[in-house]
Amino acid sequence: QVQLVESGGGLVQAGGSLRLSCEASGRTFTIYTMGWYRQAPGKQRELVARMTRDGRLDYADSVEGRFTVSGKIDHIYLQMNSLKPEDTAVYYCHVFATAQDYWGQGTQVTVSS
């Protein structure tokens, strides 16, 4: 089992920045990927960015160059710069470990125009 604790998020004006944090506990040695998904109202949940245990970083095209994931496989950060209103969503920390998906409780990010 893996437990996730998220922090960060909030309200920011367009062009601003926010940083999200997600810390994993439990069987963290089983984690293969750790990252962030988001879900806007009426839309499907989508991958934002993730880190693999071997250090590969993946980003959605919509955030490439604006968002940066950093940290280590059991504690990651998502630095979000140049935020746009379309980045407004609930952001979920996600871990894939031992063929199971684990999700954080979600944190709201709202970008005003």
Short mmCIF file of N, CA, C and O in Angstrom, two decimals:
data_model
loop_
_atom_site.label_atom_id
_atom_site.label_comp_id
_atom_site.label_asym_id
_atom_site.label_seq_id
_atom_site.Cartn_x
_atom_site.Cartn_y
_atom_site.Cartn_z
N GLN A 1 0.84 -1.20 0.00
CA GLN A 1 0.00 0.00 0.00
C GLN A 1 0.87 1.24 0.00
O GLN A 1 1.96 1.27 0.58
N VAL A 2 0.37 2.24 -0.69
CA VAL A 2 1.05 3.54 -0.76
C VAL A 2 0.04 4.61 -0.38
O VAL A 2 -1.10 4.59 -0.86
N GLN A 3 0.44 5.51 0.47
CA GLN A 3 -0.41 6.64 0.84
C GLN A 3 0.20 7.93 0.28
O GLN A 3 1.41 8.07 0.22
N LEU A 4 -0.68 8.83 -0.14
CA LEU A 4 -0.24 10.08 -0.76
C LEU A 4 -0.80 11.28 -0.02
O LEU A 4 -1.99 11.29 0.32
N VAL A 5 0.05 12.26 0.19
CA VAL A 5 -0.39 13.52 0.81
C VAL A 5 0.02 14.66 -0.11
O VAL A 5 1.19 14.83 -0.42
N GLU A 6 -0.98 15.42 -0.52
CA GLU A 6 -0.75 16.54 -1.43
C GLU A 6 -0.82 17.85 -0.67
O GLU A 6 -1.50 17.97 0.35
N SER A 7 -0.13 18.84 -1.20
CA SER A 7 -0.27 20.20 -0.69
C SER A 7 -0.01 21.17 -1.83
O SER A 7 0.56 20.81 -2.86
N GLY A 8 -0.42 22.40 -1.62
CA GLY A 8 -0.28 23.42 -2.65
C GLY A 8 -1.61 23.69 -3.31
O GLY A 8 -2.66 23.29 -2.81
N GLY A 9 -1.59 24.34 -4.41
CA GLY A 9 -2.81 24.70 -5.09
C GLY A 9 -3.34 26.03 -4.58
O GLY A 9 -2.75 26.68 -3.72
N GLY A 10 -4.47 26.46 -5.14
CA GLY A 10 -5.07 27.71 -4.73
C GLY A 10 -5.53 28.53 -5.91
O GLY A 10 -5.73 28.01 -7.00
N LEU A 11 -5.69 29.82 -5.65
CA LEU A 11 -6.18 30.76 -6.67
C LEU A 11 -5.05 31.68 -7.08
O LEU A 11 -4.34 32.23 -6.23
N VAL A 12 -4.89 31.86 -8.39
CA VAL A 12 -3.83 32.72 -8.91
C VAL A 12 -4.33 33.40 -10.17
O VAL A 12 -5.21 32.86 -10.87
N GLN A 13 -3.78 34.56 -10.47
CA GLN A 13 -4.13 35.24 -11.71
C GLN A 13 -3.36 34.63 -12.88
O GLN A 13 -2.28 34.04 -12.70
N ALA A 14 -3.91 34.78 -14.07
CA ALA A 14 -3.24 34.30 -15.28
C ALA A 14 -1.83 34.90 -15.36
O ALA A 14 -1.63 36.09 -15.06
N GLY A 15 -0.89 34.05 -15.71
CA GLY A 15 0.51 34.46 -15.77
C GLY A 15 1.28 34.18 -14.49
O GLY A 15 2.51 34.29 -14.47
N GLY A 16 0.57 33.84 -13.44
CA GLY A 16 1.19 33.57 -12.16
C GLY A 16 1.73 32.16 -12.04
O GLY A 16 1.71 31.39 -13.00
N SER A 17 2.19 31.85 -10.83
CA SER A 17 2.81 30.56 -10.57
C SER A 17 2.25 29.92 -9.31
O SER A 17 1.82 30.62 -8.39
N LEU A 18 2.29 28.61 -9.29
CA LEU A 18 1.94 27.83 -8.10
C LEU A 18 2.84 26.61 -8.06
O LEU A 18 3.36 26.17 -9.10
N ARG A 19 3.00 26.05 -6.86
CA ARG A 19 3.75 24.81 -6.74
C ARG A 19 2.94 23.81 -5.94
O ARG A 19 2.42 24.12 -4.87
N LEU A 20 2.85 22.61 -6.48
CA LEU A 20 2.20 21.49 -5.80
C LEU A 20 3.26 20.53 -5.28
O LEU A 20 4.32 20.38 -5.88
N SER A 21 2.92 19.89 -4.17
CA SER A 21 3.81 18.90 -3.57
C SER A 21 3.02 17.63 -3.30
O SER A 21 1.84 17.68 -2.94
N CYS A 22 3.67 16.48 -3.48
CA CYS A 22 3.04 15.21 -3.16
C CYS A 22 4.09 14.31 -2.53
O CYS A 22 5.15 14.08 -3.13
N GLU A 23 3.79 13.81 -1.35
CA GLU A 23 4.70 12.92 -0.64
C GLU A 23 4.04 11.57 -0.46
O GLU A 23 2.88 11.49 -0.03
N ALA A 24 4.77 10.53 -0.78
CA ALA A 24 4.28 9.16 -0.64
C ALA A 24 4.86 8.52 0.61
O ALA A 24 5.99 8.82 1.02
N SER A 25 4.09 7.62 1.20
CA SER A 25 4.57 6.83 2.33
C SER A 25 4.06 5.41 2.17
O SER A 25 3.20 5.13 1.34
N GLY A 26 4.58 4.52 2.98
CA GLY A 26 4.21 3.12 2.86
C GLY A 26 5.25 2.38 2.03
O GLY A 26 6.45 2.60 2.18
N ARG A 27 4.80 1.54 1.12
CA ARG A 27 5.69 0.71 0.32
C ARG A 27 6.23 1.50 -0.88
O ARG A 27 6.01 1.15 -2.04
N THR A 28 6.96 2.54 -0.57
CA THR A 28 7.43 3.44 -1.63
C THR A 28 8.46 2.77 -2.53
O THR A 28 8.66 3.22 -3.67
N PHE A 29 9.08 1.71 -2.07
CA PHE A 29 10.08 1.03 -2.89
C PHE A 29 9.42 0.33 -4.08
O PHE A 29 10.10 -0.11 -5.01
N THR A 30 8.10 0.21 -4.06
CA THR A 30 7.38 -0.43 -5.17
C THR A 30 6.93 0.56 -6.24
O THR A 30 6.37 0.16 -7.26
N ILE A 31 7.17 1.86 -5.99
CA ILE A 31 6.68 2.88 -6.93
C ILE A 31 7.46 2.82 -8.24
O ILE A 31 8.69 2.84 -8.23
N TYR A 32 6.72 2.80 -9.35
CA TYR A 32 7.36 2.87 -10.66
C TYR A 32 7.24 4.27 -11.26
O TYR A 32 8.19 4.80 -11.81
N THR A 33 6.05 4.87 -11.18
CA THR A 33 5.87 6.24 -11.64
C THR A 33 5.14 7.05 -10.58
O THR A 33 4.32 6.52 -9.83
N MET A 34 5.44 8.34 -10.55
CA MET A 34 4.76 9.26 -9.66
C MET A 34 4.54 10.55 -10.45
O MET A 34 5.46 11.02 -11.13
N GLY A 35 3.33 11.09 -10.37
CA GLY A 35 3.07 12.26 -11.17
C GLY A 35 1.77 12.93 -10.82
O GLY A 35 1.18 12.70 -9.76
N TRP A 36 1.31 13.76 -11.74
CA TRP A 36 0.12 14.57 -11.54
C TRP A 36 -0.84 14.42 -12.72
O TRP A 36 -0.41 14.45 -13.88
N TYR A 37 -2.10 14.27 -12.40
CA TYR A 37 -3.18 14.32 -13.37
C TYR A 37 -4.07 15.50 -12.98
O TYR A 37 -4.00 15.99 -11.86
N ARG A 38 -4.91 15.91 -13.89
CA ARG A 38 -5.88 16.95 -13.57
C ARG A 38 -7.21 16.65 -14.24
O ARG A 38 -7.28 15.97 -15.25
N GLN A 39 -8.27 17.20 -13.63
CA GLN A 39 -9.61 17.02 -14.17
C GLN A 39 -10.37 18.33 -14.04
O GLN A 39 -10.59 18.82 -12.93
N ALA A 40 -10.73 18.87 -15.17
CA ALA A 40 -11.54 20.09 -15.22
C ALA A 40 -13.01 19.69 -15.28
O ALA A 40 -13.34 18.57 -15.70
N PRO A 41 -13.91 20.58 -14.88
CA PRO A 41 -15.34 20.26 -14.90
C PRO A 41 -15.80 19.82 -16.28
O PRO A 41 -15.50 20.49 -17.28
N GLY A 42 -16.47 18.70 -16.34
CA GLY A 42 -17.01 18.20 -17.59
C GLY A 42 -15.99 17.55 -18.50
O GLY A 42 -16.32 17.19 -19.65
N LYS A 43 -14.78 17.39 -18.04
CA LYS A 43 -13.73 16.80 -18.87
C LYS A 43 -13.16 15.56 -18.21
O LYS A 43 -13.32 15.35 -17.00
N GLN A 44 -12.47 14.76 -19.02
CA GLN A 44 -11.84 13.56 -18.48
C GLN A 44 -10.54 13.91 -17.75
O GLN A 44 -9.91 14.93 -18.05
N ARG A 45 -10.18 13.06 -16.84
CA ARG A 45 -8.91 13.24 -16.14
C ARG A 45 -7.77 13.02 -17.14
O ARG A 45 -7.81 12.09 -17.94
N GLU A 46 -6.76 13.89 -17.09
CA GLU A 46 -5.66 13.80 -18.04
C GLU A 46 -4.32 13.90 -17.33
O GLU A 46 -4.19 14.55 -16.29
N LEU A 47 -3.32 13.26 -17.93
CA LEU A 47 -1.97 13.34 -17.41
C LEU A 47 -1.41 14.74 -17.60
O LEU A 47 -1.54 15.32 -18.68
N VAL A 48 -0.77 15.25 -16.56
CA VAL A 48 -0.08 16.54 -16.65
C VAL A 48 1.42 16.31 -16.77
O VAL A 48 2.06 16.78 -17.71
N ALA A 49 1.97 15.58 -15.83
CA ALA A 49 3.42 15.32 -15.84
C ALA A 49 3.70 14.16 -14.89
O ALA A 49 2.95 13.95 -13.93
N ARG A 50 4.76 13.42 -15.18
CA ARG A 50 5.12 12.32 -14.30
C ARG A 50 6.61 12.04 -14.38
O ARG A 50 7.28 12.41 -15.32
N MET A 51 7.08 11.36 -13.32
CA MET A 51 8.46 10.95 -13.21
C MET A 51 8.48 9.43 -13.06
O MET A 51 7.67 8.88 -12.32
N THR A 52 9.40 8.77 -13.75
CA THR A 52 9.57 7.34 -13.57
C THR A 52 10.75 7.07 -12.65
O THR A 52 11.61 7.94 -12.44
N ARG A 53 10.81 5.86 -12.13
CA ARG A 53 11.88 5.52 -11.19
C ARG A 53 13.25 5.65 -11.84
O ARG A 53 14.22 5.97 -11.16
N ASP A 54 13.30 5.42 -13.16
CA ASP A 54 14.60 5.54 -13.83
C ASP A 54 14.89 6.97 -14.29
O ASP A 54 15.84 7.20 -15.02
N GLY A 55 14.05 7.92 -13.84
CA GLY A 55 14.37 9.33 -14.05
C GLY A 55 13.76 9.98 -15.27
O GLY A 55 13.99 11.16 -15.54
N ARG A 56 12.98 9.23 -16.04
CA ARG A 56 12.35 9.83 -17.21
C ARG A 56 11.23 10.78 -16.78
O ARG A 56 10.50 10.49 -15.84
N LEU A 57 11.12 11.90 -17.46
CA LEU A 57 10.05 12.87 -17.20
C LEU A 57 9.15 12.96 -18.42
O LEU A 57 9.64 13.07 -19.55
N ASP A 58 7.85 12.92 -18.21
CA ASP A 58 6.88 13.04 -19.28
C ASP A 58 5.96 14.22 -18.98
O ASP A 58 5.54 14.40 -17.83
N TYR A 59 5.65 14.98 -20.02
CA TYR A 59 4.76 16.13 -19.88
C TYR A 59 3.68 16.10 -20.94
O TYR A 59 3.93 15.68 -22.08
N ALA A 60 2.50 16.59 -20.58
CA ALA A 60 1.46 16.82 -21.58
C ALA A 60 1.91 17.97 -22.47
O ALA A 60 2.58 18.91 -22.02
N ASP A 61 1.53 17.89 -23.73
CA ASP A 61 1.91 18.96 -24.67
C ASP A 61 1.43 20.32 -24.19
O ASP A 61 2.11 21.34 -24.38
N SER A 62 0.28 20.35 -23.55
CA SER A 62 -0.32 21.63 -23.14
C SER A 62 0.46 22.33 -22.03
O SER A 62 0.25 23.53 -21.80
N VAL A 63 1.34 21.61 -21.33
CA VAL A 63 2.08 22.22 -20.22
C VAL A 63 3.58 22.25 -20.46
O VAL A 63 4.32 22.83 -19.67
N GLU A 64 4.03 21.60 -21.52
CA GLU A 64 5.47 21.55 -21.83
C GLU A 64 6.04 22.96 -21.89
O GLU A 64 5.49 23.85 -22.54
N GLY A 65 7.14 23.16 -21.18
CA GLY A 65 7.78 24.47 -21.15
C GLY A 65 7.25 25.41 -20.09
O GLY A 65 7.86 26.44 -19.79
N ARG A 66 6.13 25.08 -19.50
CA ARG A 66 5.55 25.93 -18.43
C ARG A 66 5.58 25.23 -17.08
O ARG A 66 5.75 25.89 -16.04
N PHE A 67 5.40 23.94 -17.09
CA PHE A 67 5.37 23.16 -15.85
C PHE A 67 6.64 22.33 -15.75
O PHE A 67 7.17 21.84 -16.76
N THR A 68 7.11 22.14 -14.51
CA THR A 68 8.30 21.33 -14.28
C THR A 68 8.06 20.40 -13.09
O THR A 68 7.66 20.87 -12.02
N VAL A 69 8.31 19.14 -13.29
CA VAL A 69 8.22 18.18 -12.19
C VAL A 69 9.64 17.91 -11.70
O VAL A 69 10.58 17.79 -12.49
N SER A 70 9.80 17.86 -10.38
CA SER A 70 11.12 17.64 -9.80
C SER A 70 10.95 16.85 -8.51
O SER A 70 9.84 16.58 -8.06
N GLY A 71 12.07 16.49 -7.91
CA GLY A 71 12.05 15.75 -6.67
C GLY A 71 12.58 14.35 -6.86
O GLY A 71 13.42 14.11 -7.73
N LYS A 72 12.08 13.42 -6.05
CA LYS A 72 12.48 12.03 -6.17
C LYS A 72 11.24 11.16 -6.16
O LYS A 72 10.14 11.67 -5.94
N ILE A 73 11.43 9.89 -6.41
CA ILE A 73 10.28 9.04 -6.75
C ILE A 73 9.26 8.91 -5.64
O ILE A 73 8.12 8.48 -5.88
N ASP A 74 9.58 9.33 -4.40
CA ASP A 74 8.57 9.25 -3.35
C ASP A 74 8.14 10.63 -2.84
O ASP A 74 7.35 10.73 -1.90
N HIS A 75 8.65 11.68 -3.46
CA HIS A 75 8.24 13.04 -3.07
C HIS A 75 8.53 13.96 -4.25
O HIS A 75 9.68 14.26 -4.55
N ILE A 76 7.45 14.37 -4.90
CA ILE A 76 7.65 15.17 -6.10
C ILE A 76 6.96 16.52 -5.96
O ILE A 76 6.05 16.70 -5.16
N TYR A 77 7.43 17.43 -6.78
CA TYR A 77 6.88 18.77 -6.84
C TYR A 77 6.47 19.07 -8.28
O TYR A 77 7.09 18.57 -9.22
N LEU A 78 5.45 19.88 -8.42
CA LEU A 78 5.05 20.37 -9.74
C LEU A 78 5.07 21.88 -9.69
O LEU A 78 4.23 22.50 -9.03
N GLN A 79 6.06 22.46 -10.32
CA GLN A 79 6.15 23.91 -10.43
C GLN A 79 5.39 24.34 -11.67
O GLN A 79 5.70 23.89 -12.78
N MET A 80 4.39 25.17 -11.48
CA MET A 80 3.54 25.60 -12.58
C MET A 80 3.73 27.10 -12.79
O MET A 80 3.40 27.90 -11.90
N ASN A 81 4.28 27.45 -13.93
CA ASN A 81 4.52 28.85 -14.27
C ASN A 81 3.65 29.25 -15.45
O ASN A 81 3.12 28.40 -16.18
N SER A 82 3.53 30.55 -15.66
CA SER A 82 2.75 31.07 -16.79
C SER A 82 1.37 30.42 -16.86
O SER A 82 0.93 29.97 -17.92
N LEU A 83 0.72 30.37 -15.74
CA LEU A 83 -0.57 29.68 -15.66
C LEU A 83 -1.62 30.38 -16.51
O LEU A 83 -1.63 31.62 -16.64
N LYS A 84 -2.50 29.57 -17.09
CA LYS A 84 -3.58 30.05 -17.94
C LYS A 84 -4.92 29.64 -17.34
O LYS A 84 -4.99 28.65 -16.61
N PRO A 85 -5.98 30.36 -17.68
CA PRO A 85 -7.30 29.96 -17.17
C PRO A 85 -7.64 28.50 -17.50
O PRO A 85 -8.31 27.83 -16.69
N GLU A 86 -7.17 28.01 -18.63
CA GLU A 86 -7.48 26.63 -19.00
C GLU A 86 -6.72 25.60 -18.16
O GLU A 86 -6.96 24.40 -18.29
N ASP A 87 -5.81 26.06 -17.31
CA ASP A 87 -5.16 25.15 -16.37
C ASP A 87 -6.02 24.91 -15.13
O ASP A 87 -5.66 24.08 -14.29
N THR A 88 -7.13 25.61 -15.02
CA THR A 88 -8.02 25.44 -13.88
C THR A 88 -8.56 24.02 -13.85
O THR A 88 -9.12 23.54 -14.83
N ALA A 89 -8.36 23.36 -12.71
CA ALA A 89 -8.79 21.96 -12.57
C ALA A 89 -8.49 21.50 -11.15
O ALA A 89 -7.82 22.21 -10.38
N VAL A 90 -8.98 20.32 -10.84
CA VAL A 90 -8.52 19.62 -9.64
C VAL A 90 -7.32 18.79 -10.05
O VAL A 90 -7.40 18.02 -11.01
N TYR A 91 -6.23 18.96 -9.34
CA TYR A 91 -5.00 18.25 -9.64
C TYR A 91 -4.83 17.10 -8.65
O TYR A 91 -4.94 17.29 -7.43
N TYR A 92 -4.57 15.92 -9.20
CA TYR A 92 -4.45 14.71 -8.40
C TYR A 92 -3.04 14.15 -8.50
O TYR A 92 -2.54 13.95 -9.62
N CYS A 93 -2.47 13.85 -7.36
CA CYS A 93 -1.21 13.12 -7.35
C CYS A 93 -1.52 11.66 -7.66
O CYS A 93 -2.54 11.11 -7.19
N HIS A 94 -0.65 11.02 -8.43
CA HIS A 94 -0.87 9.64 -8.83
C HIS A 94 0.43 8.85 -8.71
O HIS A 94 1.51 9.35 -9.03
N VAL A 95 0.28 7.64 -8.26
CA VAL A 95 1.40 6.70 -8.19
C VAL A 95 0.96 5.39 -8.83
O VAL A 95 -0.18 4.94 -8.63
N PHE A 96 1.87 4.81 -9.61
CA PHE A 96 1.68 3.47 -10.13
C PHE A 96 2.72 2.58 -9.45
O PHE A 96 3.92 2.81 -9.61
N ALA A 97 2.23 1.61 -8.69
CA ALA A 97 3.12 0.75 -7.91
C ALA A 97 2.54 -0.64 -7.84
O ALA A 97 1.36 -0.80 -7.51
N THR A 98 3.37 -1.62 -8.17
CA THR A 98 2.96 -3.03 -8.10
C THR A 98 1.63 -3.24 -8.82
O THR A 98 0.68 -3.80 -8.27
N ALA A 99 1.58 -2.74 -10.05
CA ALA A 99 0.41 -2.90 -10.92
C ALA A 99 -0.86 -2.30 -10.33
O ALA A 99 -1.97 -2.72 -10.67
N GLN A 100 -0.73 -1.34 -9.45
CA GLN A 100 -1.90 -0.66 -8.87
C GLN A 100 -1.75 0.84 -9.01
O GLN A 100 -0.65 1.38 -8.99
N ASP A 101 -2.91 1.48 -9.14
CA ASP A 101 -2.94 2.94 -9.17
C ASP A 101 -3.35 3.47 -7.81
O ASP A 101 -4.31 2.98 -7.20
N TYR A 102 -2.64 4.49 -7.35
CA TYR A 102 -2.98 5.17 -6.11
C TYR A 102 -3.18 6.64 -6.42
O TYR A 102 -2.42 7.23 -7.21
N TRP A 103 -4.21 7.25 -5.78
CA TRP A 103 -4.54 8.64 -6.04
C TRP A 103 -4.56 9.44 -4.76
O TRP A 103 -4.99 8.95 -3.71
N GLY A 104 -4.11 10.69 -4.87
CA GLY A 104 -4.27 11.62 -3.77
C GLY A 104 -5.69 12.14 -3.72
O GLY A 104 -6.52 11.81 -4.57
N GLN A 105 -5.96 12.98 -2.73
CA GLN A 105 -7.32 13.47 -2.53
C GLN A 105 -7.68 14.58 -3.52
O GLN A 105 -8.86 14.90 -3.68
N GLY A 106 -6.70 15.15 -4.17
CA GLY A 106 -6.95 16.21 -5.14
C GLY A 106 -6.82 17.58 -4.50
O GLY A 106 -7.17 17.78 -3.33
N THR A 107 -6.30 18.51 -5.27
CA THR A 107 -6.18 19.89 -4.80
C THR A 107 -6.63 20.82 -5.93
O THR A 107 -6.28 20.62 -7.10
N GLN A 108 -7.41 21.82 -5.58
CA GLN A 108 -7.97 22.72 -6.59
C GLN A 108 -6.96 23.78 -6.99
O GLN A 108 -6.34 24.43 -6.14
N VAL A 109 -6.82 23.95 -8.30
CA VAL A 109 -6.04 25.04 -8.87
C VAL A 109 -6.99 25.87 -9.71
O VAL A 109 -7.63 25.34 -10.63
N THR A 110 -7.10 27.14 -9.39
CA THR A 110 -7.98 28.05 -10.13
C THR A 110 -7.16 29.22 -10.65
O THR A 110 -6.48 29.90 -9.87
N VAL A 111 -7.24 29.44 -11.95
CA VAL A 111 -6.50 30.53 -12.59
C VAL A 111 -7.52 31.52 -13.14
O VAL A 111 -8.32 31.17 -14.01
N SER A 112 -7.48 32.72 -12.62
CA SER A 112 -8.43 33.74 -13.06
C SER A 112 -7.84 34.55 -14.21
O SER A 112 -6.63 34.77 -14.28
N SER A 113 -8.72 35.01 -15.08
CA SER A 113 -8.26 35.77 -16.26
C SER A 113 -8.22 37.27 -15.97
O SER A 113 -8.68 37.72 -14.93
#
